[in-house]
Coordinates of C-alpha atoms in Angstrom, one line a residue:
M1 CA 5.2 -48.5 20.2
G2 CA 9.2 -48.8 20.4
V3 CA 11.1 -51.4 18.4
T4 CA 14.1 -53.5 19.5
P5 CA 17.5 -53.3 17.8
S6 CA 17.0 -56.6 16.1
A7 CA 13.6 -55.4 14.6
A8 CA 15.4 -52.6 12.8
A9 CA 18.4 -54.7 11.7
A10 CA 17.5 -54.8 8.0
E11 CA 17.5 -51.1 7.8
A12 CA 20.9 -49.9 6.8
P13 CA 21.8 -46.4 8.2
T14 CA 23.5 -43.8 6.1
G15 CA 25.1 -40.4 6.4
P16 CA 28.0 -38.8 8.5
L17 CA 28.3 -39.6 12.1
V18 CA 26.4 -37.0 14.2
P19 CA 26.7 -36.3 18.0
V20 CA 23.5 -36.9 20.0
I21 CA 22.3 -37.2 23.7
V22 CA 20.1 -40.2 24.2
E23 CA 17.7 -40.0 27.2
G24 CA 16.4 -43.3 28.5
G25 CA 16.9 -47.0 27.6
A26 CA 20.7 -46.9 27.9
A27 CA 21.6 -50.5 27.5
A28 CA 19.2 -51.0 24.5
A29 CA 20.3 -47.7 22.9
A30 CA 23.9 -48.6 23.3
A31 CA 23.4 -51.7 21.5
E32 CA 21.5 -50.1 18.8
V33 CA 24.2 -47.4 18.4
Q34 CA 26.8 -50.0 17.8
R35 CA 24.5 -52.0 15.4
L36 CA 24.1 -48.7 13.3
G37 CA 27.9 -48.4 13.1
G38 CA 28.0 -45.5 15.7
V39 CA 30.0 -44.8 18.8
V40 CA 29.0 -44.8 22.4
D41 CA 31.2 -42.1 23.9
L42 CA 29.8 -41.8 27.5
R43 CA 27.2 -43.3 29.7
L44 CA 24.9 -40.7 31.4
D45 CA 23.6 -42.5 34.4
I46 CA 21.6 -39.6 35.6
L47 CA 19.6 -39.6 32.3
D48 CA 19.6 -43.4 32.1
G49 CA 21.2 -42.5 28.7
L50 CA 24.4 -41.8 26.7
Q51 CA 26.4 -39.5 24.5
A52 CA 27.0 -41.0 21.1
R53 CA 27.9 -40.5 17.4
V54 CA 25.4 -42.0 15.1
P55 CA 25.1 -42.1 11.2
A56 CA 22.6 -39.3 10.4
G57 CA 20.3 -41.9 8.7
G58 CA 20.1 -44.0 11.9
L59 CA 18.6 -41.3 14.1
P60 CA 14.9 -42.2 13.4
L61 CA 15.8 -45.9 14.2
L62 CA 17.5 -45.0 17.5
S63 CA 14.5 -42.8 18.6
R64 CA 12.3 -45.7 18.3
V65 CA 14.2 -48.2 20.7
D66 CA 12.2 -49.3 23.5
G67 CA 12.8 -47.3 26.5
V68 CA 14.4 -44.2 24.6
R69 CA 12.5 -40.9 25.6
A70 CA 14.4 -38.7 23.5
V71 CA 17.3 -38.4 21.1
T72 CA 18.7 -34.9 21.0
P73 CA 21.3 -33.6 18.5
D74 CA 24.3 -32.6 20.5
G75 CA 25.3 -29.0 19.7
P76 CA 28.7 -28.5 18.1
L77 CA 31.6 -27.8 20.3
V78 CA 31.8 -24.2 20.9
T79 CA 35.1 -23.4 22.4
L80 CA 35.5 -20.6 24.9
D81 CA 38.0 -19.0 22.4
Q82 CA 34.8 -18.0 20.5
V83 CA 33.0 -16.4 23.3
W84 CA 35.5 -14.6 25.7
G85 CA 34.3 -11.0 25.5
D86 CA 30.7 -12.0 24.4
D87 CA 29.7 -8.2 24.0
T88 CA 26.9 -9.1 21.7
T89 CA 24.7 -6.1 22.9
G90 CA 27.6 -3.7 22.1
E91 CA 27.8 -2.7 25.8
G92 CA 31.3 -1.5 25.4
R93 CA 30.5 1.0 22.5
E94 CA 27.5 2.1 24.1
A95 CA 29.4 3.0 27.5
T96 CA 31.9 5.3 25.5
L97 CA 29.3 7.3 23.5
K98 CA 28.9 10.0 26.1
T99 CA 32.6 10.9 26.9
G100 CA 34.6 8.9 24.5
S101 CA 35.8 6.8 27.5
W102 CA 34.2 3.8 29.0
L103 CA 31.6 4.5 31.7
A104 CA 30.7 1.7 34.2
S105 CA 27.4 3.1 34.8
V106 CA 26.2 2.6 31.2
D107 CA 27.7 -0.8 30.6
Q108 CA 25.1 -3.4 31.9
G109 CA 27.9 -6.0 32.5
S110 CA 30.2 -3.8 34.5
A111 CA 30.9 -4.6 38.2
F112 CA 29.2 -1.2 39.2
T113 CA 25.8 -2.3 37.5
V114 CA 26.1 -5.8 38.8
T115 CA 26.5 -4.6 42.4
K116 CA 23.8 -1.9 41.9
D117 CA 21.1 -4.3 40.4
T118 CA 21.6 -7.1 42.8
G119 CA 21.3 -4.6 45.7
A120 CA 24.8 -4.9 47.0
Q121 CA 25.3 -1.2 46.9
D122 CA 22.5 -0.7 49.2
V123 CA 23.7 -3.3 51.5
W124 CA 26.9 -1.5 51.8
G125 CA 25.4 1.5 53.4
K126 CA 24.0 -0.5 56.1
S127 CA 25.8 -0.7 59.6
D128 CA 27.2 -4.0 61.1
P129 CA 25.0 -4.7 64.2
G130 CA 28.1 -6.4 65.7
N131 CA 30.3 -3.2 65.2
G132 CA 28.6 0.1 64.5
D133 CA 31.9 1.4 63.1
R134 CA 31.7 -1.0 60.2
K135 CA 29.4 -1.1 57.1
L136 CA 28.3 -4.3 55.6
T137 CA 30.9 -4.9 53.0
G138 CA 32.1 -8.5 54.0
V139 CA 34.5 -7.5 56.5
G140 CA 36.0 -10.4 58.4
V141 CA 34.5 -13.1 56.1
G142 CA 36.8 -15.4 54.2
V143 CA 35.8 -16.6 50.8
A144 CA 37.8 -19.6 49.6
L145 CA 38.1 -19.7 45.7
I146 CA 39.4 -23.1 44.4
D147 CA 40.4 -22.2 40.8
T148 CA 43.2 -21.3 38.6
G149 CA 44.9 -18.9 41.2
V150 CA 44.9 -15.3 41.8
T151 CA 47.2 -12.5 40.5
R152 CA 47.5 -9.4 42.6
V153 CA 46.4 -7.0 39.8
P154 CA 45.1 -3.6 40.9
G155 CA 41.7 -4.2 42.6
L156 CA 43.1 -7.4 44.4
D157 CA 46.5 -5.8 45.4
A158 CA 45.7 -4.3 48.9
A159 CA 47.5 -5.8 51.8
G160 CA 45.4 -8.9 53.2
K161 CA 43.0 -8.8 50.3
V162 CA 44.2 -12.2 49.0
V163 CA 46.0 -14.7 51.0
D164 CA 47.5 -17.8 49.4
G165 CA 46.4 -21.1 50.6
P166 CA 48.1 -24.1 49.2
D167 CA 48.9 -24.4 45.4
L168 CA 47.7 -28.0 44.5
S169 CA 48.0 -27.4 40.9
L170 CA 50.8 -28.6 38.6
D171 CA 52.1 -25.1 38.5
S172 CA 53.2 -25.4 42.2
Q173 CA 56.5 -27.0 41.1
A174 CA 57.4 -23.9 39.0
D175 CA 58.6 -21.0 40.9
N176 CA 57.4 -18.4 38.2
L177 CA 53.8 -19.9 38.3
R178 CA 53.0 -20.7 42.0
H179 CA 49.8 -19.3 43.3
G180 CA 49.4 -16.8 40.4
D181 CA 46.7 -16.9 37.8
G182 CA 48.4 -17.9 34.5
Y183 CA 45.0 -18.7 33.0
G184 CA 43.0 -15.6 34.0
H185 CA 39.8 -17.3 35.2
G186 CA 40.3 -17.2 39.0
T187 CA 41.4 -13.6 39.1
H188 CA 38.2 -12.6 37.1
L189 CA 36.0 -14.4 39.7
A190 CA 38.1 -13.0 42.7
G191 CA 37.4 -9.5 41.3
L192 CA 33.7 -10.0 41.2
I193 CA 33.6 -11.5 44.7
A194 CA 35.7 -9.1 46.6
G195 CA 37.6 -6.7 44.3
R196 CA 38.3 -3.2 45.8
D197 CA 40.4 -0.6 44.3
S198 CA 43.0 0.5 47.1
A199 CA 42.2 4.3 46.4
A200 CA 38.4 3.8 46.9
P201 CA 37.6 5.7 50.2
R202 CA 35.6 4.0 52.8
G203 CA 31.9 4.7 52.3
N204 CA 32.5 5.7 48.8
E205 CA 32.3 2.4 47.1
K206 CA 29.5 3.4 45.0
D207 CA 31.4 5.7 42.8
E208 CA 31.6 4.1 39.4
K209 CA 35.2 5.3 38.8
W210 CA 36.4 2.7 41.3
F211 CA 36.3 -1.0 40.6
V212 CA 34.4 -2.7 43.5
G213 CA 33.3 -6.3 43.8
M214 CA 30.2 -7.6 45.7
A215 CA 31.8 -7.9 49.1
P216 CA 34.7 -5.5 48.8
D217 CA 36.2 -6.1 52.2
A218 CA 36.0 -9.8 52.4
T219 CA 39.2 -11.8 52.1
I220 CA 40.0 -14.1 49.2
V221 CA 41.6 -17.4 50.2
N222 CA 43.3 -18.5 47.0
V223 CA 43.4 -22.3 46.8
K224 CA 44.9 -22.9 43.5
V225 CA 44.2 -26.3 41.6
G226 CA 44.2 -25.4 37.8
A227 CA 47.4 -24.9 36.1
A228 CA 48.2 -22.0 33.6
D229 CA 46.5 -24.0 30.6
G230 CA 43.7 -25.1 32.8
S231 CA 44.7 -28.7 33.3
V232 CA 43.6 -30.3 36.6
D233 CA 42.4 -33.7 37.9
V234 CA 39.4 -34.1 40.0
S235 CA 41.6 -35.5 42.8
Q236 CA 43.3 -32.2 43.0
V237 CA 40.0 -30.4 43.5
I238 CA 38.7 -32.9 46.1
A239 CA 42.1 -32.3 48.0
G240 CA 41.5 -28.4 47.7
I241 CA 37.9 -28.9 49.2
D242 CA 39.2 -31.0 52.1
W243 CA 42.0 -28.4 52.8
V244 CA 39.4 -25.5 53.1
V245 CA 37.3 -27.7 55.6
T246 CA 40.3 -28.6 57.7
N247 CA 41.6 -24.9 57.7
K248 CA 38.3 -23.2 58.0
A249 CA 39.4 -21.2 61.2
S250 CA 42.1 -19.6 59.2
H251 CA 40.8 -16.3 58.0
N252 CA 37.3 -17.4 59.0
I253 CA 36.4 -19.2 55.7
R254 CA 32.7 -19.1 55.5
V255 CA 32.0 -19.4 51.7
L256 CA 33.5 -21.7 49.0
N257 CA 33.3 -20.7 45.4
L258 CA 33.4 -23.5 42.7
S259 CA 33.0 -22.2 39.4
Y260 CA 33.3 -25.4 37.5
G261 CA 31.6 -28.8 37.1
T262 CA 32.3 -32.2 35.8
D263 CA 30.2 -34.7 33.8
S264 CA 30.2 -37.4 36.6
T265 CA 28.5 -40.6 35.4
Q266 CA 27.4 -41.6 38.9
S267 CA 24.8 -40.3 41.4
Y268 CA 25.7 -37.6 43.7
Q269 CA 24.9 -40.1 46.5
L270 CA 28.0 -41.8 45.6
D271 CA 30.2 -39.3 43.9
P272 CA 33.4 -38.2 45.9
L273 CA 33.2 -34.7 44.7
A274 CA 29.7 -34.3 46.1
H275 CA 30.8 -35.8 49.4
A276 CA 33.6 -33.3 49.6
V277 CA 31.3 -30.4 49.2
E278 CA 28.8 -31.9 51.6
S279 CA 31.7 -32.2 54.2
A280 CA 32.2 -28.4 53.7
W281 CA 28.7 -27.4 53.9
R282 CA 28.3 -29.5 57.2
A283 CA 31.2 -27.6 58.6
G284 CA 29.5 -24.3 58.3
I285 CA 30.8 -23.3 54.9
V286 CA 28.5 -22.0 52.3
V287 CA 29.4 -23.8 49.0
V288 CA 28.4 -21.8 45.9
V289 CA 28.7 -23.8 42.5
A290 CA 28.2 -22.9 38.9
A291 CA 25.3 -24.7 37.3
G292 CA 27.0 -25.2 34.1
N293 CA 26.8 -23.6 30.5
D294 CA 25.5 -26.2 28.3
G295 CA 21.9 -25.0 28.1
A296 CA 22.2 -23.6 24.6
S297 CA 22.7 -27.1 23.1
G298 CA 19.6 -28.6 24.9
A299 CA 18.2 -29.7 28.2
R300 CA 21.1 -30.9 30.4
P301 CA 21.2 -31.9 33.9
L302 CA 23.4 -29.7 36.4
T303 CA 27.1 -30.4 36.5
M304 CA 28.7 -32.2 39.5
P305 CA 28.8 -31.0 42.2
A306 CA 25.9 -28.3 41.4
I307 CA 23.7 -31.4 41.1
D308 CA 24.1 -32.2 44.8
P309 CA 20.8 -30.7 46.3
Y310 CA 22.6 -29.3 49.4
V311 CA 24.8 -26.7 47.7
I312 CA 23.8 -23.5 46.1
A313 CA 23.6 -24.1 42.3
V314 CA 23.7 -20.7 40.4
G315 CA 22.5 -20.1 36.8
S316 CA 22.8 -16.9 34.8
S317 CA 20.4 -14.2 34.0
N318 CA 20.6 -12.3 30.8
N319 CA 19.8 -8.6 30.7
H320 CA 20.0 -8.3 27.1
G321 CA 21.8 -5.2 27.2
T322 CA 19.1 -3.0 28.9
P323 CA 18.7 -1.6 32.5
A324 CA 15.0 -2.6 32.5
P325 CA 14.3 -5.8 34.5
E326 CA 11.2 -6.5 32.3
D327 CA 13.3 -8.1 29.6
D328 CA 15.5 -10.1 31.8
L329 CA 15.6 -13.8 30.9
V330 CA 17.2 -17.0 32.0
G331 CA 20.7 -17.1 30.2
A332 CA 20.3 -19.6 27.3
W333 CA 23.7 -21.1 28.3
T334 CA 22.4 -22.1 31.7
N335 CA 22.1 -25.8 32.3
S336 CA 18.4 -26.5 32.7
G337 CA 18.6 -29.3 35.1
T338 CA 15.7 -31.7 35.8
T339 CA 12.6 -31.5 37.6
A340 CA 14.3 -33.3 40.5
R341 CA 17.1 -30.6 40.5
R342 CA 17.1 -27.2 39.1
P343 CA 19.5 -24.2 39.7
D344 CA 18.6 -22.6 43.0
L345 CA 18.7 -19.1 41.7
L346 CA 20.2 -16.8 39.0
A347 CA 22.6 -14.1 39.2
P348 CA 24.1 -11.7 36.3
G349 CA 26.2 -13.6 34.0
K350 CA 26.1 -12.0 30.6
S351 CA 29.1 -9.9 29.3
V352 CA 30.3 -9.4 33.0
V353 CA 33.4 -7.1 33.4
S354 CA 36.0 -8.0 35.9
L355 CA 39.7 -7.8 36.4
R356 CA 42.3 -8.8 33.6
V357 CA 45.5 -10.7 33.9
P358 CA 47.9 -9.3 31.3
S359 CA 49.8 -12.2 29.3
S360 CA 47.6 -14.9 30.8
Y361 CA 46.2 -17.7 28.7
A362 CA 43.0 -16.0 28.2
D363 CA 44.4 -12.5 27.7
V364 CA 46.9 -13.7 25.0
G365 CA 44.4 -15.9 23.2
H366 CA 41.4 -13.7 23.5
P367 CA 42.0 -10.0 22.7
E368 CA 38.1 -9.9 22.3
G369 CA 37.8 -10.0 26.0
L370 CA 39.2 -6.5 26.4
V371 CA 36.7 -3.9 27.3
Y372 CA 36.0 -1.4 24.4
G373 CA 37.0 2.1 25.6
D374 CA 38.7 1.1 28.8
D375 CA 41.6 3.4 28.7
T376 CA 43.3 1.6 31.8
G377 CA 43.4 -1.8 29.9
R378 CA 42.8 -3.6 33.3
L379 CA 39.2 -5.0 32.5
F380 CA 38.1 -8.2 30.8
R381 CA 34.7 -9.4 29.9
G382 CA 33.3 -12.9 29.9
S383 CA 29.8 -14.6 30.2
G384 CA 28.8 -17.8 32.0
T385 CA 27.6 -19.4 35.2
S386 CA 31.1 -19.0 36.5
Q387 CA 30.7 -15.3 36.9
S388 CA 27.1 -15.8 38.3
A389 CA 28.5 -18.0 41.0
A390 CA 31.0 -15.5 42.0
V391 CA 28.3 -12.9 42.4
V392 CA 26.3 -15.1 44.8
S393 CA 29.6 -15.9 46.7
G394 CA 29.9 -12.2 47.3
A395 CA 26.4 -11.8 48.4
A396 CA 26.7 -14.8 50.8
A397 CA 29.7 -13.0 52.4
L398 CA 27.6 -9.8 53.1
L399 CA 24.9 -12.0 54.7
L400 CA 27.5 -13.8 56.8
Q401 CA 29.0 -10.5 58.1
R402 CA 25.4 -9.3 59.0
N403 CA 24.8 -12.4 61.0
P404 CA 27.9 -14.7 61.5
K405 CA 25.5 -17.4 63.1
L406 CA 23.7 -18.3 60.0
T407 CA 24.0 -21.8 58.9
P408 CA 24.7 -22.6 55.3
D409 CA 21.0 -23.9 55.1
Q410 CA 19.8 -20.6 56.3
V411 CA 22.0 -18.6 53.9
K412 CA 20.6 -20.7 51.0
G413 CA 17.1 -20.1 52.3
L414 CA 17.4 -16.4 52.7
L415 CA 18.8 -16.1 49.2
K416 CA 16.0 -18.1 47.6
D417 CA 13.4 -16.4 49.7
S418 CA 14.3 -13.0 48.7
A419 CA 15.2 -13.6 45.0
D420 CA 13.0 -11.9 42.4
K421 CA 11.0 -13.9 39.9
L422 CA 11.8 -13.0 36.4
M423 CA 8.9 -10.8 35.0
L424 CA 8.3 -12.3 31.6
D425 CA 10.2 -15.6 31.9
T426 CA 8.4 -18.4 33.6
S427 CA 11.1 -21.0 33.0
P428 CA 11.6 -23.3 35.9
V429 CA 15.4 -23.0 35.2
Q430 CA 15.4 -19.6 37.0
G431 CA 14.8 -21.6 40.4
A432 CA 13.8 -19.1 43.0
G433 CA 14.6 -16.1 40.7
D434 CA 17.2 -13.5 40.3
L435 CA 19.6 -12.6 43.4
D436 CA 18.5 -9.7 45.4
V437 CA 20.9 -9.5 48.3
K438 CA 19.3 -6.3 49.6
G439 CA 16.1 -8.2 50.0
A440 CA 17.9 -11.0 51.9
V441 CA 19.5 -8.5 54.3
E442 CA 16.0 -6.9 54.9
L443 CA 14.7 -10.3 55.7
L444 CA 17.4 -10.6 58.5
E445 CA 16.5 -7.0 59.7
K446 CA 13.0 -8.1 60.3
G447 CA 14.2 -11.2 62.2
S448 CA 12.9 -13.4 59.5
V449 CA 15.7 -16.0 59.4
P450 CA 14.1 -18.9 57.8
K451 CA 14.0 -22.4 59.8
Y452 CA 15.7 -23.9 56.8
A453 CA 17.0 -27.3 57.3
Q454 CA 17.9 -29.6 54.4
S455 CA 17.4 -33.4 54.7
F456 CA 18.3 -34.8 51.5
T457 CA 20.1 -38.1 51.3
R458 CA 23.8 -37.5 51.9
S459 CA 26.6 -38.6 49.5
S460 CA 28.5 -41.4 50.9
G461 CA 31.5 -40.7 48.7
T462 CA 32.1 -44.3 48.0
G463 CA 31.7 -43.9 44.3
T464 CA 34.6 -44.3 42.0
L465 CA 37.1 -41.4 41.2
D466 CA 37.1 -42.3 37.7
A467 CA 33.5 -41.9 37.3
A468 CA 33.7 -38.5 39.0
R469 CA 36.1 -37.4 36.2
G470 CA 33.4 -37.8 33.8
G471 CA 35.5 -38.9 30.8
A472 CA 38.3 -36.3 30.7
Y473 CA 41.7 -37.3 31.8
L474 CA 44.9 -35.6 32.6
T475 CA 47.6 -36.8 30.4
D476 CA 51.3 -36.6 30.8
P477 CA 52.9 -35.2 27.8
A478 CA 56.2 -36.9 28.2
T479 CA 54.6 -40.5 28.1
G480 CA 51.0 -40.0 26.7
T481 CA 49.8 -41.8 29.8
A482 CA 46.4 -40.6 31.0
L483 CA 45.4 -40.5 34.6
R484 CA 42.6 -43.1 34.7
G485 CA 41.3 -45.4 37.4
E486 CA 41.2 -45.2 41.2
Q487 CA 44.4 -43.2 41.6
D488 CA 45.4 -39.6 42.4
V489 CA 48.0 -37.4 40.6
F490 CA 50.8 -39.3 42.6
G491 CA 49.4 -42.7 41.6
V492 CA 48.2 -43.3 45.3
A493 CA 45.5 -45.8 45.2
W494 CA 42.1 -44.3 46.1
D495 CA 40.5 -45.9 49.2
A496 CA 36.9 -44.4 48.9
T497 CA 35.7 -45.7 52.3
A498 CA 38.7 -44.4 54.2
W499 CA 38.8 -41.0 52.4
A500 CA 35.2 -40.5 52.8
A501 CA 35.3 -41.0 56.6
A502 CA 38.3 -38.6 57.0
S503 CA 36.6 -36.0 54.8
S504 CA 33.5 -36.1 56.9
A505 CA 35.7 -35.9 60.2
R506 CA 37.5 -33.0 58.7
T507 CA 40.8 -34.9 59.1
A508 CA 41.7 -35.7 55.5
W509 CA 44.5 -33.2 55.8
S510 CA 47.5 -33.3 58.4
G511 CA 49.7 -30.2 58.0
G512 CA 50.5 -30.4 54.3
T513 CA 49.9 -34.0 53.9
W514 CA 46.6 -35.4 52.1
R515 CA 45.9 -39.1 52.2
G516 CA 49.6 -39.9 53.3
T517 CA 51.3 -37.8 50.7
A518 CA 53.0 -34.5 51.0
W519 CA 51.2 -32.1 48.6
T520 CA 52.1 -28.7 50.2
G521 CA 53.8 -27.0 53.2
S522 CA 52.4 -27.5 56.6
A523 CA 51.4 -24.0 58.0
W524 CA 50.9 -20.3 57.0
V525 CA 54.1 -18.3 56.6
D526 CA 53.5 -14.5 56.2
G527 CA 50.0 -15.1 54.6
V528 CA 51.2 -17.8 52.3
W529 CA 50.8 -21.5 52.5
P530 CA 54.2 -22.5 51.1
A531 CA 54.8 -25.2 48.2
V532 CA 57.0 -28.2 48.6
V533 CA 58.8 -30.2 46.0
W534 CA 56.9 -33.2 45.0
T535 CA 59.3 -36.1 45.6
E536 CA 56.7 -38.8 45.0
P537 CA 56.3 -40.2 41.7
S538 CA 53.4 -39.2 39.4
W539 CA 50.8 -41.7 38.3
T540 CA 53.1 -42.7 35.4
G541 CA 55.7 -43.9 37.9
I542 CA 58.0 -41.2 36.8
A543 CA 59.3 -38.8 39.6
W544 CA 57.8 -35.3 39.6
T545 CA 61.2 -33.9 40.2
D546 CA 62.4 -35.0 36.8
R547 CA 60.1 -32.6 35.0
P548 CA 61.6 -29.5 33.4
W549 CA 59.5 -27.1 35.4
S550 CA 62.1 -24.3 35.1
R551 CA 61.2 -24.1 31.4
M552 CA 57.5 -23.1 32.1
S553 CA 56.2 -19.8 31.8
W554 CA 52.9 -17.9 32.1
R555 CA 52.7 -17.5 28.1
A556 CA 50.3 -19.7 26.3
D557 CA 52.6 -20.5 23.4
D558 CA 55.0 -22.2 25.8
W559 CA 52.3 -24.2 27.3
Q560 CA 51.5 -25.7 24.0
R561 CA 54.7 -27.6 24.3
M562 CA 54.8 -28.3 28.1
S563 CA 51.0 -28.5 29.3
W564 CA 49.9 -31.4 31.3
R565 CA 47.2 -32.4 28.9
G566 CA 46.4 -34.5 25.9
D567 CA 45.2 -33.0 22.7
H568 CA 41.6 -32.8 24.0
W569 CA 42.7 -30.4 26.8
A570 CA 43.4 -27.7 24.2
R571 CA 39.6 -27.3 24.0
M572 CA 38.8 -27.7 27.6
S573 CA 38.4 -26.7 31.2
W574 CA 38.7 -23.7 33.4
R575 CA 37.6 -21.2 30.9
A576 CA 35.1 -18.5 31.9
D577 CA 32.3 -19.2 29.5
D578 CA 31.2 -22.8 28.7
W579 CA 31.9 -25.2 31.5
Q580 CA 29.5 -27.8 30.6
R581 CA 30.7 -28.6 27.1
M582 CA 34.3 -27.9 28.1
S583 CA 35.4 -28.8 31.5
W584 CA 36.9 -32.2 32.4
R585 CA 35.8 -34.2 29.4
N586 CA 37.2 -35.6 26.3
A587 CA 36.4 -33.3 23.6
D588 CA 36.2 -36.0 21.2
N589 CA 33.0 -37.1 22.9
W590 CA 31.4 -34.1 21.2

């Protein structure tokens, strides 16, 4: 039988403060945490619980509070600095043993192996029923990537491979940063989705000497929201999603990749980020979202917006460094979700090799990400559900070339119906199983398009913008003022009802204006959506034009002085490996 806080009042807790996750009994638990001399850091509405720090000696008392189902020690903060590279099985060295140089066919994390194991290479050999002269390589399908930008490194440098949508990031005001990827995350994902070496002959994509992503002839529509140090506000991401919906016809955008998540403290049925992705879904855009990477520290719900049941939430599979599928397991970092909402399926996410951005934040700070034996120096390695989501986005593009009439619900149904259950891992976290895009295309060939129509409760989008931020705040380094409350980066008041209606109607953008403020240019110019000077004030009331943008560069050491973040951003957001513990939250919470 549980006890009330007052019943335990005579017992004095001892020991240092330790971080915990409390599930159930949020109100009573919060009162007990305070009585014990602890700190409540964040309410977790979805668990009816909270994040807190409690004296070690008080943990037994907290666990006995009425309504509390579990008190789980929260894992220590593991920064992405520690896991970029993540070659714990020695893939790089193993792949160099035969010739002294790295062989993609031996490395279990290479793009060659990923495309082979997921069946993409088999799909590439099939003819497009709409045009017999083309193979199924993603031709004609646009994949919007809302991330940290894309740099035209080899493999993404062919004419038309990447088109620049709006740069909605803080970098948009600096000529030397605009549209490019000063962080290194977006380019890594773009390579997995649709990378293709320009020299790779048509029909010869399977040759391991070339770098080739899942849908090598799809177009990447680069919608940049994350700055070179990773800083971003949820209002910028929502604006990016709305832009994709409004401009879907440009470059036939049928897939949207969102490899991040927030710790929103409100239900998806209210959350504006969830409402935005649902608007995209209903507009005919398949939304693929990373499930989150907090699984190693215990059971965690999916991040927002992956927790929204309409979208495709992707977890990671771990091949443990072998080609045999028998030992594949759910990646321990994958957010487990709850019985109400698990990842929909898995895709490779361990030690995945993609394209490197020299001198980017990740590159400068994480030399361990370089691939051992790679004589070209063009490759970089990382793990996480970010990479897994990118793999599934590429698979979705292949399906949509095969049958452009597929609805997002049908694409989701095909991917789930064809996924392969793990042979030895019965964990429900795997969802439908591991991605098998060859099997999905074979279902289409048999005429087995699932009558898949989702009917979950829709998000109204009328929740708060601040709750959507999940406790992490963009901070102006000049004033120390955090972006909090119901306002966007320009300080414009957030009218949830009016915005939600415009988002649903696909009218949130008018040219380059979103919600009455000019964020970007108004039309494509030679494949680029041009930037504009931000003449409006920031949320601090200080004009954006007063910022010393010309002093900013792509190098991480310069960003230490000029980044748009508080101290907590130094350990947060937009990094490839650990979104759930890192993105969009105050690191002090941990």
